Amino acid sequence: MFKKFTDTVTLANGVKMPCVGYGTWQTPDGEVARKCVSEAIKLGYRHIDTAAAYGNEVSVGEGIRDAGIAREELFITTKHWITNRGYEKTILACEESLRNLGLDYLDLYLIHWPAVKKIADNWEEINAETWRGFEKLYKDGKIRAIGVSNFLPSHLESLKARSTVKPMVNQIEFHPGYIQSGLVDYCRAEGITLQAWSPLGSGAVLKDEFLGTIAAKYSRSIAQLCIRYALQNDIVPLPKSLNADRIAANMDVFDFAISADDMAAIAAMEQIGYSGFYPEEAPADALV
Ligand code: A2P
């Protein structure tokens, strides 16, 4: 169980990842991304999550440098985009992300979305070839850990049968109202560390009356309840905010504990705040 903001989770290959990350999906490129990332690091975040498809890698990199913290103290993740599937393109895509970020290695590189049957009959080979590129980058020391995002058990099983290194991380949508229990259980059993994207349901769960009642019991905001809820499930949340006070408030989740009854009540909630981005269904070009 995580006890403080600086705690880490140890990935299957021994790499330590800070237990809360700062998310940058939909963070506008330019000054906004630069300032927010720098602010988050100055406030104490050491784990920053971005993606090629977010279009803000350059500004995120600037924010990282502005903060003035030693590279080895930071944990930086970016994601490979769907237009770069395949071995060769994957290597080039990673090099481009490194250039954009101004870094010479990544702590974590993720396949952003799986290729699926709806897109290509040979989806299994496509994912395996992309992953072969990931394994090469990992073995060459350009990436300290490799993983996937939005992979369902079927995609992970397929990859397992066609590769030698198992993904260390799966980053999935996870928040009260959308907890993907089957997928979470599968990843736990496989030793794959989970990260939560949209741990606040992209803001969509923050006005929920039921969650408001539970948060009030602990004198916390719903956002803090959601972040704590992910942590108590051993899932690394990646909350994002463009507001310094809220960036700080989202760190302040280590002096209360959600009771077992309340954890169960949240788990049993009806679905709310779901993004609609289901790997097998959503059109690929809508997925970021
Ligand atoms: P803002 O940037 O104005 O703070 P998620 O991390 O699930 O994608 O959710 C991000 C959304 O939640 C953003 O709209 C963000 O708005 C909002 N948000 C983030 N932290 C908080 C907070 N502590 N209280 C209220 N809203 C928050």
PDB file of C-alpha atoms and ligand atoms in Angstrom:
ATOM      1  CA  MET A   1       0.000   0.000   0.000  1.00  0.00           C
ATOM      2  CA  PHE A   2       1.361   3.441  -0.925  1.00  0.00           C
ATOM      3  CA  LYS A   3       2.011   5.592   2.139  1.00  0.00           C
ATOM      4  CA  LYS A   4       3.388   8.805   0.699  1.00  0.00           C
ATOM      5  CA  PHE A   5       3.570  10.712  -2.572  1.00  0.00           C
ATOM      6  CA  THR A   6       7.221   9.760  -3.112  1.00  0.00           C
ATOM      7  CA  ASP A   7       6.531   6.019  -2.866  1.00  0.00           C
ATOM      8  CA  THR A   8       7.211   3.913  -5.935  1.00  0.00           C
ATOM      9  CA  VAL A   9       5.923   0.712  -7.463  1.00  0.00           C
ATOM     10  CA  THR A  10       8.501  -1.792  -8.712  1.00  0.00           C
ATOM     11  CA  LEU A  11       7.838  -2.988 -12.251  1.00  0.00           C
ATOM     12  CA  ALA A  12       8.440  -6.605 -13.303  1.00  0.00           C
ATOM     13  CA  ASN A  13      11.982  -5.735 -14.468  1.00  0.00           C
ATOM     14  CA  GLY A  14      12.899  -4.010 -11.187  1.00  0.00           C
ATOM     15  CA  VAL A  15      12.493  -0.413 -12.423  1.00  0.00           C
ATOM     16  CA  LYS A  16      10.828   1.829  -9.843  1.00  0.00           C
ATOM     17  CA  MET A  17       7.959   4.065 -10.947  1.00  0.00           C
ATOM     18  CA  PRO A  18       6.574   6.912  -8.773  1.00  0.00           C
ATOM     19  CA  CYS A  19       3.077   5.994  -7.566  1.00  0.00           C
ATOM     20  CA  VAL A  20       1.340   9.109  -8.930  1.00  0.00           C
ATOM     21  CA  GLY A  21       2.044  10.627 -12.343  1.00  0.00           C
ATOM     22  CA  TYR A  22       1.122  13.956 -13.896  1.00  0.00           C
ATOM     23  CA  GLY A  23      -1.001  13.473 -17.022  1.00  0.00           C
ATOM     24  CA  THR A  24      -0.864  15.755 -20.073  1.00  0.00           C
ATOM     25  CA  TRP A  25      -3.609  14.477 -22.398  1.00  0.00           C
ATOM     26  CA  GLN A  26      -5.458  17.497 -23.869  1.00  0.00           C
ATOM     27  CA  THR A  27      -2.912  19.868 -22.312  1.00  0.00           C
ATOM     28  CA  PRO A  28      -2.448  22.540 -24.978  1.00  0.00           C
ATOM     29  CA  ASP A  29       0.969  22.569 -26.617  1.00  0.00           C
ATOM     30  CA  GLY A  30       3.176  25.618 -26.048  1.00  0.00           C
ATOM     31  CA  GLU A  31       3.308  27.801 -22.976  1.00  0.00           C
ATOM     32  CA  VAL A  32       0.491  25.995 -21.166  1.00  0.00           C
ATOM     33  CA  ALA A  33       2.110  22.557 -21.321  1.00  0.00           C
ATOM     34  CA  ARG A  34       5.525  24.002 -20.572  1.00  0.00           C
ATOM     35  CA  LYS A  35       4.333  25.904 -17.481  1.00  0.00           C
ATOM     36  CA  CYS A  36       2.103  23.143 -16.107  1.00  0.00           C
ATOM     37  CA  VAL A  37       4.744  20.447 -16.390  1.00  0.00           C
ATOM     38  CA  SER A  38       7.366  22.684 -14.838  1.00  0.00           C
ATOM     39  CA  GLU A  39       4.943  23.660 -12.053  1.00  0.00           C
ATOM     40  CA  ALA A  40       4.019  20.032 -11.366  1.00  0.00           C
ATOM     41  CA  ILE A  41       7.690  19.034 -11.053  1.00  0.00           C
ATOM     42  CA  LYS A  42       8.429  22.010  -8.816  1.00  0.00           C
ATOM     43  CA  LEU A  43       5.491  20.968  -6.609  1.00  0.00           C
ATOM     44  CA  GLY A  44       6.955  17.469  -6.278  1.00  0.00           C
ATOM     45  CA  TYR A  45       5.717  15.310  -9.157  1.00  0.00           C
ATOM     46  CA  ARG A  46       8.512  13.144 -10.515  1.00  0.00           C
ATOM     47  CA  HIS A  47       6.477  11.111 -12.992  1.00  0.00           C
ATOM     48  CA  ILE A  48       5.236  12.775 -16.197  1.00  0.00           C
ATOM     49  CA  ASP A  49       3.042  11.087 -18.797  1.00  0.00           C
ATOM     50  CA  THR A  50       2.699  12.278 -22.379  1.00  0.00           C
ATOM     51  CA  ALA A  51       2.239  10.766 -25.854  1.00  0.00           C
ATOM     52  CA  ALA A  52       3.265  11.508 -29.422  1.00  0.00           C
ATOM     53  CA  ALA A  53      -0.436  11.889 -30.260  1.00  0.00           C
ATOM     54  CA  TYR A  54      -0.959  14.595 -27.628  1.00  0.00           C
ATOM     55  CA  GLY A  55       1.135  16.901 -29.812  1.00  0.00           C
ATOM     56  CA  ASN A  56       2.839  18.447 -26.797  1.00  0.00           C
ATOM     57  CA  GLU A  57       6.073  16.473 -26.406  1.00  0.00           C
ATOM     58  CA  VAL A  58       8.274  19.476 -27.271  1.00  0.00           C
ATOM     59  CA  SER A  59       6.643  21.730 -24.653  1.00  0.00           C
ATOM     60  CA  VAL A  60       6.555  18.919 -22.098  1.00  0.00           C
ATOM     61  CA  GLY A  61      10.300  18.508 -22.645  1.00  0.00           C
ATOM     62  CA  GLU A  62      10.805  22.249 -22.151  1.00  0.00           C
ATOM     63  CA  GLY A  63       8.789  22.130 -18.938  1.00  0.00           C
ATOM     64  CA  ILE A  64      10.938  19.263 -17.701  1.00  0.00           C
ATOM     65  CA  ARG A  65      14.117  21.251 -18.352  1.00  0.00           C
ATOM     66  CA  ASP A  66      12.641  24.464 -16.852  1.00  0.00           C
ATOM     67  CA  ALA A  67      11.994  22.638 -13.577  1.00  0.00           C
ATOM     68  CA  GLY A  68      15.712  22.028 -13.156  1.00  0.00           C
ATOM     69  CA  ILE A  69      15.477  18.600 -11.546  1.00  0.00           C
ATOM     70  CA  ALA A  70      18.140  15.994 -12.371  1.00  0.00           C
ATOM     71  CA  ARG A  71      17.038  13.643 -15.169  1.00  0.00           C
ATOM     72  CA  GLU A  72      17.620  10.507 -13.096  1.00  0.00           C
ATOM     73  CA  GLU A  73      15.136  11.737 -10.479  1.00  0.00           C
ATOM     74  CA  LEU A  74      12.361  11.884 -13.065  1.00  0.00           C
ATOM     75  CA  PHE A  75      10.240   9.148 -14.614  1.00  0.00           C
ATOM     76  CA  ILE A  76       9.142  10.134 -18.136  1.00  0.00           C
ATOM     77  CA  THR A  77       6.647   8.185 -20.247  1.00  0.00           C
ATOM     78  CA  THR A  78       5.580   8.723 -23.814  1.00  0.00           C
ATOM     79  CA  LYS A  79       3.498   6.623 -26.205  1.00  0.00           C
ATOM     80  CA  HIS A  80       3.889   5.271 -29.691  1.00  0.00           C
ATOM     81  CA  TRP A  81       1.116   6.302 -32.087  1.00  0.00           C
ATOM     82  CA  ILE A  82      -0.968   4.011 -34.304  1.00  0.00           C
ATOM     83  CA  THR A  83       0.412   5.438 -37.569  1.00  0.00           C
ATOM     84  CA  ASN A  84       3.856   4.070 -36.680  1.00  0.00           C
ATOM     85  CA  ARG A  85       3.014   0.408 -36.274  1.00  0.00           C
ATOM     86  CA  GLY A  86       5.608  -2.115 -37.421  1.00  0.00           C
ATOM     87  CA  TYR A  87       9.258  -2.728 -36.490  1.00  0.00           C
ATOM     88  CA  GLU A  88      11.133  -0.044 -38.475  1.00  0.00           C
ATOM     89  CA  LYS A  89       8.566   2.716 -37.975  1.00  0.00           C
ATOM     90  CA  THR A  90       8.488   2.001 -34.263  1.00  0.00           C
ATOM     91  CA  ILE A  91      12.234   2.559 -33.924  1.00  0.00           C
ATOM     92  CA  LEU A  92      11.972   5.831 -35.858  1.00  0.00           C
ATOM     93  CA  ALA A  93       8.917   6.959 -33.869  1.00  0.00           C
ATOM     94  CA  CYS A  94      10.733   6.446 -30.590  1.00  0.00           C
ATOM     95  CA  GLU A  95      13.749   8.382 -31.846  1.00  0.00           C
ATOM     96  CA  GLU A  96      11.454  11.226 -32.905  1.00  0.00           C
ATOM     97  CA  SER A  97       9.754  11.312 -29.491  1.00  0.00           C
ATOM     98  CA  LEU A  98      13.163  11.414 -27.796  1.00  0.00           C
ATOM     99  CA  ARG A  99      14.173  14.326 -30.050  1.00  0.00           C
ATOM    100  CA  ASN A 100      10.894  16.143 -29.343  1.00  0.00           C
ATOM    101  CA  LEU A 101      11.286  15.712 -25.614  1.00  0.00           C
ATOM    102  CA  GLY A 102      14.992  16.554 -25.726  1.00  0.00           C
ATOM    103  CA  LEU A 103      15.839  13.353 -23.838  1.00  0.00           C
ATOM    104  CA  ASP A 104      18.330  10.595 -24.515  1.00  0.00           C
ATOM    105  CA  TYR A 105      16.273   7.853 -22.891  1.00  0.00           C
ATOM    106  CA  LEU A 106      12.698   7.208 -21.771  1.00  0.00           C
ATOM    107  CA  ASP A 107      11.689   5.594 -18.500  1.00  0.00           C
ATOM    108  CA  LEU A 108       8.622   4.033 -20.103  1.00  0.00           C
ATOM    109  CA  TYR A 109       7.413   3.707 -23.703  1.00  0.00           C
ATOM    110  CA  LEU A 110       3.898   2.417 -24.372  1.00  0.00           C
ATOM    111  CA  ILE A 111       2.008   1.161 -27.424  1.00  0.00           C
ATOM    112  CA  HIS A 112      -0.851   3.669 -27.273  1.00  0.00           C
ATOM    113  CA  TRP A 113      -3.599   1.453 -28.761  1.00  0.00           C
ATOM    114  CA  PRO A 114      -3.557  -2.154 -29.961  1.00  0.00           C
ATOM    115  CA  ALA A 115      -4.161  -2.990 -33.603  1.00  0.00           C
ATOM    116  CA  VAL A 116      -7.475  -4.877 -33.586  1.00  0.00           C
ATOM    117  CA  LYS A 117      -9.343  -7.202 -35.932  1.00  0.00           C
ATOM    118  CA  LYS A 118     -11.721  -4.438 -37.027  1.00  0.00           C
ATOM    119  CA  ILE A 119      -8.723  -2.584 -38.503  1.00  0.00           C
ATOM    120  CA  ALA A 120      -6.713  -5.489 -39.923  1.00  0.00           C
ATOM    121  CA  ASP A 121      -7.103  -9.268 -40.103  1.00  0.00           C
ATOM    122  CA  ASN A 122      -3.394  -9.617 -39.315  1.00  0.00           C
ATOM    123  CA  TRP A 123      -3.701  -7.461 -36.167  1.00  0.00           C
ATOM    124  CA  GLU A 124      -1.765 -10.026 -34.147  1.00  0.00           C
ATOM    125  CA  GLU A 125       1.281  -9.858 -36.419  1.00  0.00           C
ATOM    126  CA  ILE A 126       1.080  -6.050 -36.509  1.00  0.00           C
ATOM    127  CA  ASN A 127       1.154  -5.808 -32.710  1.00  0.00           C
ATOM    128  CA  ALA A 128       3.950  -8.386 -32.534  1.00  0.00           C
ATOM    129  CA  GLU A 129       6.071  -6.456 -35.056  1.00  0.00           C
ATOM    130  CA  THR A 130       5.550  -3.176 -33.194  1.00  0.00           C
ATOM    131  CA  TRP A 131       6.469  -4.949 -29.979  1.00  0.00           C
ATOM    132  CA  ARG A 132       9.616  -6.392 -31.600  1.00  0.00           C
ATOM    133  CA  GLY A 133      10.660  -2.761 -32.116  1.00  0.00           C
ATOM    134  CA  PHE A 134       9.922  -2.061 -28.446  1.00  0.00           C
ATOM    135  CA  GLU A 135      12.055  -5.039 -27.386  1.00  0.00           C
ATOM    136  CA  LYS A 136      14.935  -3.803 -29.558  1.00  0.00           C
ATOM    137  CA  LEU A 137      14.734  -0.274 -28.080  1.00  0.00           C
ATOM    138  CA  TYR A 138      14.584  -1.782 -24.590  1.00  0.00           C
ATOM    139  CA  LYS A 139      17.578  -4.051 -25.176  1.00  0.00           C
ATOM    140  CA  ASP A 140      19.519  -1.117 -26.661  1.00  0.00           C
ATOM    141  CA  GLY A 141      18.961   0.854 -23.436  1.00  0.00           C
ATOM    142  CA  LYS A 142      16.870   3.658 -24.979  1.00  0.00           C
ATOM    143  CA  ILE A 143      13.931   2.755 -22.745  1.00  0.00           C
ATOM    144  CA  ARG A 144      14.065   1.533 -19.146  1.00  0.00           C
ATOM    145  CA  ALA A 145      10.680  -0.206 -19.300  1.00  0.00           C
ATOM    146  CA  ILE A 146       8.191  -1.091 -22.036  1.00  0.00           C
ATOM    147  CA  GLY A 147       4.456  -1.506 -21.928  1.00  0.00           C
ATOM    148  CA  VAL A 148       1.119  -1.038 -23.592  1.00  0.00           C
ATOM    149  CA  SER A 149      -2.006   1.037 -23.187  1.00  0.00           C
ATOM    150  CA  ASN A 150      -5.636   0.089 -23.726  1.00  0.00           C
ATOM    151  CA  PHE A 151      -4.784  -3.580 -24.278  1.00  0.00           C
ATOM    152  CA  LEU A 152      -7.506  -6.074 -23.346  1.00  0.00           C
ATOM    153  CA  PRO A 153      -6.615  -9.599 -22.149  1.00  0.00           C
ATOM    154  CA  SER A 154      -7.052 -10.949 -25.705  1.00  0.00           C
ATOM    155  CA  HIS A 155      -4.454  -8.483 -27.028  1.00  0.00           C
ATOM    156  CA  LEU A 156      -2.055  -9.290 -24.189  1.00  0.00           C
ATOM    157  CA  GLU A 157      -2.465 -13.035 -24.657  1.00  0.00           C
ATOM    158  CA  SER A 158      -1.756 -12.687 -28.370  1.00  0.00           C
ATOM    159  CA  LEU A 159       1.379 -10.649 -27.674  1.00  0.00           C
ATOM    160  CA  LYS A 160       2.557 -13.143 -25.064  1.00  0.00           C
ATOM    161  CA  ALA A 161       2.434 -15.931 -27.636  1.00  0.00           C
ATOM    162  CA  ARG A 162       4.528 -13.897 -30.092  1.00  0.00           C
ATOM    163  CA  SER A 163       7.205 -12.186 -27.984  1.00  0.00           C
ATOM    164  CA  THR A 164       9.915 -12.705 -25.396  1.00  0.00           C
ATOM    165  CA  VAL A 165       9.549  -9.674 -23.092  1.00  0.00           C
ATOM    166  CA  LYS A 166       6.207  -9.258 -21.334  1.00  0.00           C
ATOM    167  CA  PRO A 167       4.781  -5.705 -21.119  1.00  0.00           C
ATOM    168  CA  MET A 168       5.619  -4.261 -17.711  1.00  0.00           C
ATOM    169  CA  VAL A 169       2.724  -1.792 -17.716  1.00  0.00           C
ATOM    170  CA  ASN A 170      -0.797  -1.493 -19.111  1.00  0.00           C
ATOM    171  CA  GLN A 171      -2.250   2.024 -18.975  1.00  0.00           C
ATOM    172  CA  ILE A 172      -6.045   1.864 -19.044  1.00  0.00           C
ATOM    173  CA  GLU A 173      -9.084   4.035 -18.425  1.00  0.00           C
ATOM    174  CA  PHE A 174      -9.881   3.594 -14.742  1.00  0.00           C
ATOM    175  CA  HIS A 175     -11.975   5.730 -12.393  1.00  0.00           C
ATOM    176  CA  PRO A 176     -15.008   5.339 -10.146  1.00  0.00           C
ATOM    177  CA  GLY A 177     -17.791   4.408 -12.534  1.00  0.00           C
ATOM    178  CA  TYR A 178     -15.481   2.548 -14.957  1.00  0.00           C
ATOM    179  CA  ILE A 179     -13.157   0.066 -13.284  1.00  0.00           C
ATOM    180  CA  GLN A 180     -12.695  -2.719 -15.880  1.00  0.00           C
ATOM    181  CA  SER A 181     -12.485  -5.425 -13.179  1.00  0.00           C
ATOM    182  CA  GLY A 182     -11.809  -8.366 -15.521  1.00  0.00           C
ATOM    183  CA  LEU A 183      -8.919  -6.568 -17.198  1.00  0.00           C
ATOM    184  CA  VAL A 184      -7.519  -5.367 -13.861  1.00  0.00           C
ATOM    185  CA  ASP A 185      -7.627  -8.904 -12.421  1.00  0.00           C
ATOM    186  CA  TYR A 186      -5.938 -10.310 -15.531  1.00  0.00           C
ATOM    187  CA  CYS A 187      -3.074  -7.770 -15.390  1.00  0.00           C
ATOM    188  CA  ARG A 188      -2.552  -8.349 -11.662  1.00  0.00           C
ATOM    189  CA  ALA A 189      -2.312 -12.110 -12.223  1.00  0.00           C
ATOM    190  CA  GLU A 190       0.202 -11.525 -15.038  1.00  0.00           C
ATOM    191  CA  GLY A 191       2.391  -9.182 -12.973  1.00  0.00           C
ATOM    192  CA  ILE A 192       1.611  -6.236 -15.268  1.00  0.00           C
ATOM    193  CA  THR A 193       1.511  -2.923 -13.364  1.00  0.00           C
ATOM    194  CA  LEU A 194      -1.582  -0.836 -14.083  1.00  0.00           C
ATOM    195  CA  GLN A 195      -1.736   2.893 -14.651  1.00  0.00           C
ATOM    196  CA  ALA A 196      -5.035   4.813 -14.719  1.00  0.00           C
ATOM    197  CA  TRP A 197      -5.689   7.346 -17.456  1.00  0.00           C
ATOM    198  CA  SER A 198      -8.519   9.790 -16.716  1.00  0.00           C
ATOM    199  CA  PRO A 199      -8.533   8.823 -13.016  1.00  0.00           C
ATOM    200  CA  LEU A 200     -11.061  11.663 -12.539  1.00  0.00           C
ATOM    201  CA  GLY A 201     -13.115  10.516 -15.525  1.00  0.00           C
ATOM    202  CA  SER A 202     -11.744  13.587 -17.365  1.00  0.00           C
ATOM    203  CA  GLY A 203     -13.753  15.630 -14.881  1.00  0.00           C
ATOM    204  CA  ALA A 204     -17.010  13.810 -15.683  1.00  0.00           C
ATOM    205  CA  VAL A 205     -17.339  12.103 -12.293  1.00  0.00           C
ATOM    206  CA  LEU A 206     -16.502  15.168 -10.190  1.00  0.00           C
ATOM    207  CA  LYS A 207     -20.126  16.231  -9.721  1.00  0.00           C
ATOM    208  CA  ASP A 208     -21.491  12.794  -8.878  1.00  0.00           C
ATOM    209  CA  GLU A 209     -23.725  12.963  -5.807  1.00  0.00           C
ATOM    210  CA  PHE A 210     -22.868   9.503  -4.482  1.00  0.00           C
ATOM    211  CA  LEU A 211     -19.117  10.116  -4.746  1.00  0.00           C
ATOM    212  CA  GLY A 212     -19.692  13.523  -3.138  1.00  0.00           C
ATOM    213  CA  THR A 213     -21.260  11.857  -0.101  1.00  0.00           C
ATOM    214  CA  ILE A 214     -18.320   9.476   0.289  1.00  0.00           C
ATOM    215  CA  ALA A 215     -15.697  12.217  -0.244  1.00  0.00           C
ATOM    216  CA  ALA A 216     -17.431  14.392   2.404  1.00  0.00           C
ATOM    217  CA  LYS A 217     -17.007  11.605   4.995  1.00  0.00           C
ATOM    218  CA  TYR A 218     -13.249  12.043   4.649  1.00  0.00           C
ATOM    219  CA  SER A 219     -13.428  15.848   4.219  1.00  0.00           C
ATOM    220  CA  ARG A 220     -11.898  15.447   0.772  1.00  0.00           C
ATOM    221  CA  SER A 221     -12.810  16.532  -2.755  1.00  0.00           C
ATOM    222  CA  ILE A 222     -14.163  13.973  -5.205  1.00  0.00           C
ATOM    223  CA  ALA A 223     -10.931  14.379  -7.188  1.00  0.00           C
ATOM    224  CA  GLN A 224      -8.876  13.380  -4.145  1.00  0.00           C
ATOM    225  CA  LEU A 225     -11.219  10.458  -3.496  1.00  0.00           C
ATOM    226  CA  CYS A 226     -10.748   9.237  -7.081  1.00  0.00           C
ATOM    227  CA  ILE A 227      -6.938   9.454  -6.876  1.00  0.00           C
ATOM    228  CA  ARG A 228      -6.947   7.636  -3.558  1.00  0.00           C
ATOM    229  CA  TYR A 229      -9.333   5.031  -4.989  1.00  0.00           C
ATOM    230  CA  ALA A 230      -6.840   4.166  -7.760  1.00  0.00           C
ATOM    231  CA  LEU A 231      -3.944   4.010  -5.277  1.00  0.00           C
ATOM    232  CA  GLN A 232      -5.837   1.701  -2.918  1.00  0.00           C
ATOM    233  CA  ASN A 233      -6.364  -0.580  -5.913  1.00  0.00           C
ATOM    234  CA  ASP A 234      -2.569  -0.548  -6.506  1.00  0.00           C
ATOM    235  CA  ILE A 235      -3.167   1.352  -9.733  1.00  0.00           C
ATOM    236  CA  VAL A 236      -0.926   4.327 -10.538  1.00  0.00           C
ATOM    237  CA  PRO A 237      -3.148   7.349 -11.273  1.00  0.00           C
ATOM    238  CA  LEU A 238      -2.141  10.001 -13.823  1.00  0.00           C
ATOM    239  CA  PRO A 239      -4.376  12.956 -12.876  1.00  0.00           C
ATOM    240  CA  LYS A 240      -4.070  16.137 -14.869  1.00  0.00           C
ATOM    241  CA  SER A 241      -4.907  19.714 -14.088  1.00  0.00           C
ATOM    242  CA  LEU A 242      -3.877  23.024 -15.569  1.00  0.00           C
ATOM    243  CA  ASN A 243      -4.391  24.782 -12.245  1.00  0.00           C
ATOM    244  CA  ALA A 244      -1.526  24.960  -9.722  1.00  0.00           C
ATOM    245  CA  ASP A 245      -3.792  24.674  -6.666  1.00  0.00           C
ATOM    246  CA  ARG A 246      -5.464  21.576  -8.074  1.00  0.00           C
ATOM    247  CA  ILE A 247      -2.149  20.080  -9.219  1.00  0.00           C
ATOM    248  CA  ALA A 248      -1.055  20.401  -5.563  1.00  0.00           C
ATOM    249  CA  ALA A 249      -4.392  19.192  -4.132  1.00  0.00           C
ATOM    250  CA  ASN A 250      -4.107  16.036  -6.245  1.00  0.00           C
ATOM    251  CA  MET A 251      -0.890  15.148  -4.356  1.00  0.00           C
ATOM    252  CA  ASP A 252      -2.567  15.461  -0.990  1.00  0.00           C
ATOM    253  CA  VAL A 253      -4.138  12.008  -0.751  1.00  0.00           C
ATOM    254  CA  PHE A 254      -1.927  10.211   1.754  1.00  0.00           C
ATOM    255  CA  ASP A 255      -3.433  11.168   5.097  1.00  0.00           C
ATOM    256  CA  PHE A 256      -6.770   9.416   4.751  1.00  0.00           C
ATOM    257  CA  ALA A 257      -7.849   5.906   3.785  1.00  0.00           C
ATOM    258  CA  ILE A 258     -11.060   4.850   2.090  1.00  0.00           C
ATOM    259  CA  SER A 259     -12.730   2.142   4.199  1.00  0.00           C
ATOM    260  CA  ALA A 260     -13.227  -1.361   2.818  1.00  0.00           C
ATOM    261  CA  ASP A 261     -16.994  -0.747   2.739  1.00  0.00           C
ATOM    262  CA  ASP A 262     -16.598   2.457   0.760  1.00  0.00           C
ATOM    263  CA  MET A 263     -14.108   0.794  -1.620  1.00  0.00           C
ATOM    264  CA  ALA A 264     -16.721  -1.899  -2.250  1.00  0.00           C
ATOM    265  CA  ALA A 265     -19.507   0.666  -2.666  1.00  0.00           C
ATOM    266  CA  ILE A 266     -17.473   2.593  -5.258  1.00  0.00           C
ATOM    267  CA  ALA A 267     -16.635  -0.653  -7.077  1.00  0.00           C
ATOM    268  CA  ALA A 268     -20.344  -1.465  -7.248  1.00  0.00           C
ATOM    269  CA  MET A 269     -21.376   1.922  -8.695  1.00  0.00           C
ATOM    270  CA  GLU A 270     -23.204   2.045 -11.980  1.00  0.00           C
ATOM    271  CA  GLN A 271     -21.151   3.113 -14.992  1.00  0.00           C
ATOM    272  CA  ILE A 272     -20.444   6.860 -15.180  1.00  0.00           C
ATOM    273  CA  GLY A 273     -17.843   8.990 -16.925  1.00  0.00           C
ATOM    274  CA  TYR A 274     -16.838   6.336 -19.478  1.00  0.00           C
ATOM    275  CA  SER A 275     -14.902   7.921 -22.355  1.00  0.00           C
ATOM    276  CA  GLY A 276     -16.422   5.641 -24.995  1.00  0.00           C
ATOM    277  CA  PHE A 277     -12.927   4.730 -26.218  1.00  0.00           C
ATOM    278  CA  TYR A 278     -13.156   0.948 -26.353  1.00  0.00           C
ATOM    279  CA  PRO A 279     -10.182  -0.625 -28.134  1.00  0.00           C
ATOM    280  CA  GLU A 280     -12.232  -3.031 -30.235  1.00  0.00           C
ATOM    281  CA  GLU A 281     -14.884  -0.503 -31.261  1.00  0.00           C
ATOM    282  CA  ALA A 282     -13.777   3.114 -31.403  1.00  0.00           C
ATOM    283  CA  PRO A 283     -12.478   4.384 -34.737  1.00  0.00           C
ATOM    284  CA  ALA A 284      -8.685   4.371 -34.626  1.00  0.00           C
ATOM    285  CA  ASP A 285      -8.252   7.987 -35.652  1.00  0.00           C
ATOM    286  CA  ALA A 286     -10.465   9.170 -32.783  1.00  0.00           C
ATOM    287  CA  LEU A 287      -8.309   7.523 -30.211  1.00  0.00           C
ATOM    288  CA  VAL A 288      -5.801   9.609 -28.341  1.00  0.00           C
TER     289      VAL A 288
HETATM  290  P1  A2P B   1      -8.478  21.711 -14.446  1.00  0.00           P
HETATM  291  O1  A2P B   1      -7.349  21.537 -15.405  1.00  0.00           O
HETATM  292  O2  A2P B   1      -9.236  22.987 -14.657  1.00  0.00           O
HETATM  293  O3  A2P B   1      -8.060  21.500 -13.001  1.00  0.00           O
HETATM  294  P2  A2P B   1      -8.508  13.475 -15.665  1.00  0.00           P
HETATM  295  O4  A2P B   1      -7.215  13.569 -14.952  1.00  0.00           O
HETATM  296  O5  A2P B   1      -9.373  12.357 -15.211  1.00  0.00           O
HETATM  297  O6  A2P B   1      -8.375  13.478 -17.160  1.00  0.00           O
HETATM  298  O7  A2P B   1      -9.360  14.800 -15.300  1.00  0.00           O
HETATM  299  C1  A2P B   1      -8.906  16.076 -15.687  1.00  0.00           C
HETATM  300  C2  A2P B   1     -10.020  17.072 -15.463  1.00  0.00           C
HETATM  301  O8  A2P B   1     -10.280  17.184 -14.057  1.00  0.00           O
HETATM  302  C3  A2P B   1      -9.644  18.453 -15.940  1.00  0.00           C
HETATM  303  O9  A2P B   1     -10.830  19.008 -16.477  1.00  0.00           O
HETATM  304  C4  A2P B   1      -9.239  19.183 -14.661  1.00  0.00           C
HETATM  305  O10 A2P B   1      -9.558  20.551 -14.783  1.00  0.00           O
HETATM  306  C5  A2P B   1     -10.099  18.518 -13.623  1.00  0.00           C
HETATM  307  N1  A2P B   1      -9.423  18.463 -12.308  1.00  0.00           N
HETATM  308  C6  A2P B   1      -8.200  17.992 -12.065  1.00  0.00           C
HETATM  309  N2  A2P B   1      -7.914  18.015 -10.754  1.00  0.00           N
HETATM  310  C7  A2P B   1      -9.006  18.525 -10.152  1.00  0.00           C
HETATM  311  C8  A2P B   1      -9.339  18.816  -8.788  1.00  0.00           C
HETATM  312  N3  A2P B   1      -8.492  18.572  -7.798  1.00  0.00           N
HETATM  313  N4  A2P B   1     -10.560  19.346  -8.528  1.00  0.00           N
HETATM  314  C9  A2P B   1     -11.431  19.594  -9.539  1.00  0.00           C
HETATM  315  N5  A2P B   1     -11.175  19.352 -10.838  1.00  0.00           N
HETATM  316  C10 A2P B   1      -9.976  18.816 -11.145  1.00  0.00           C
END
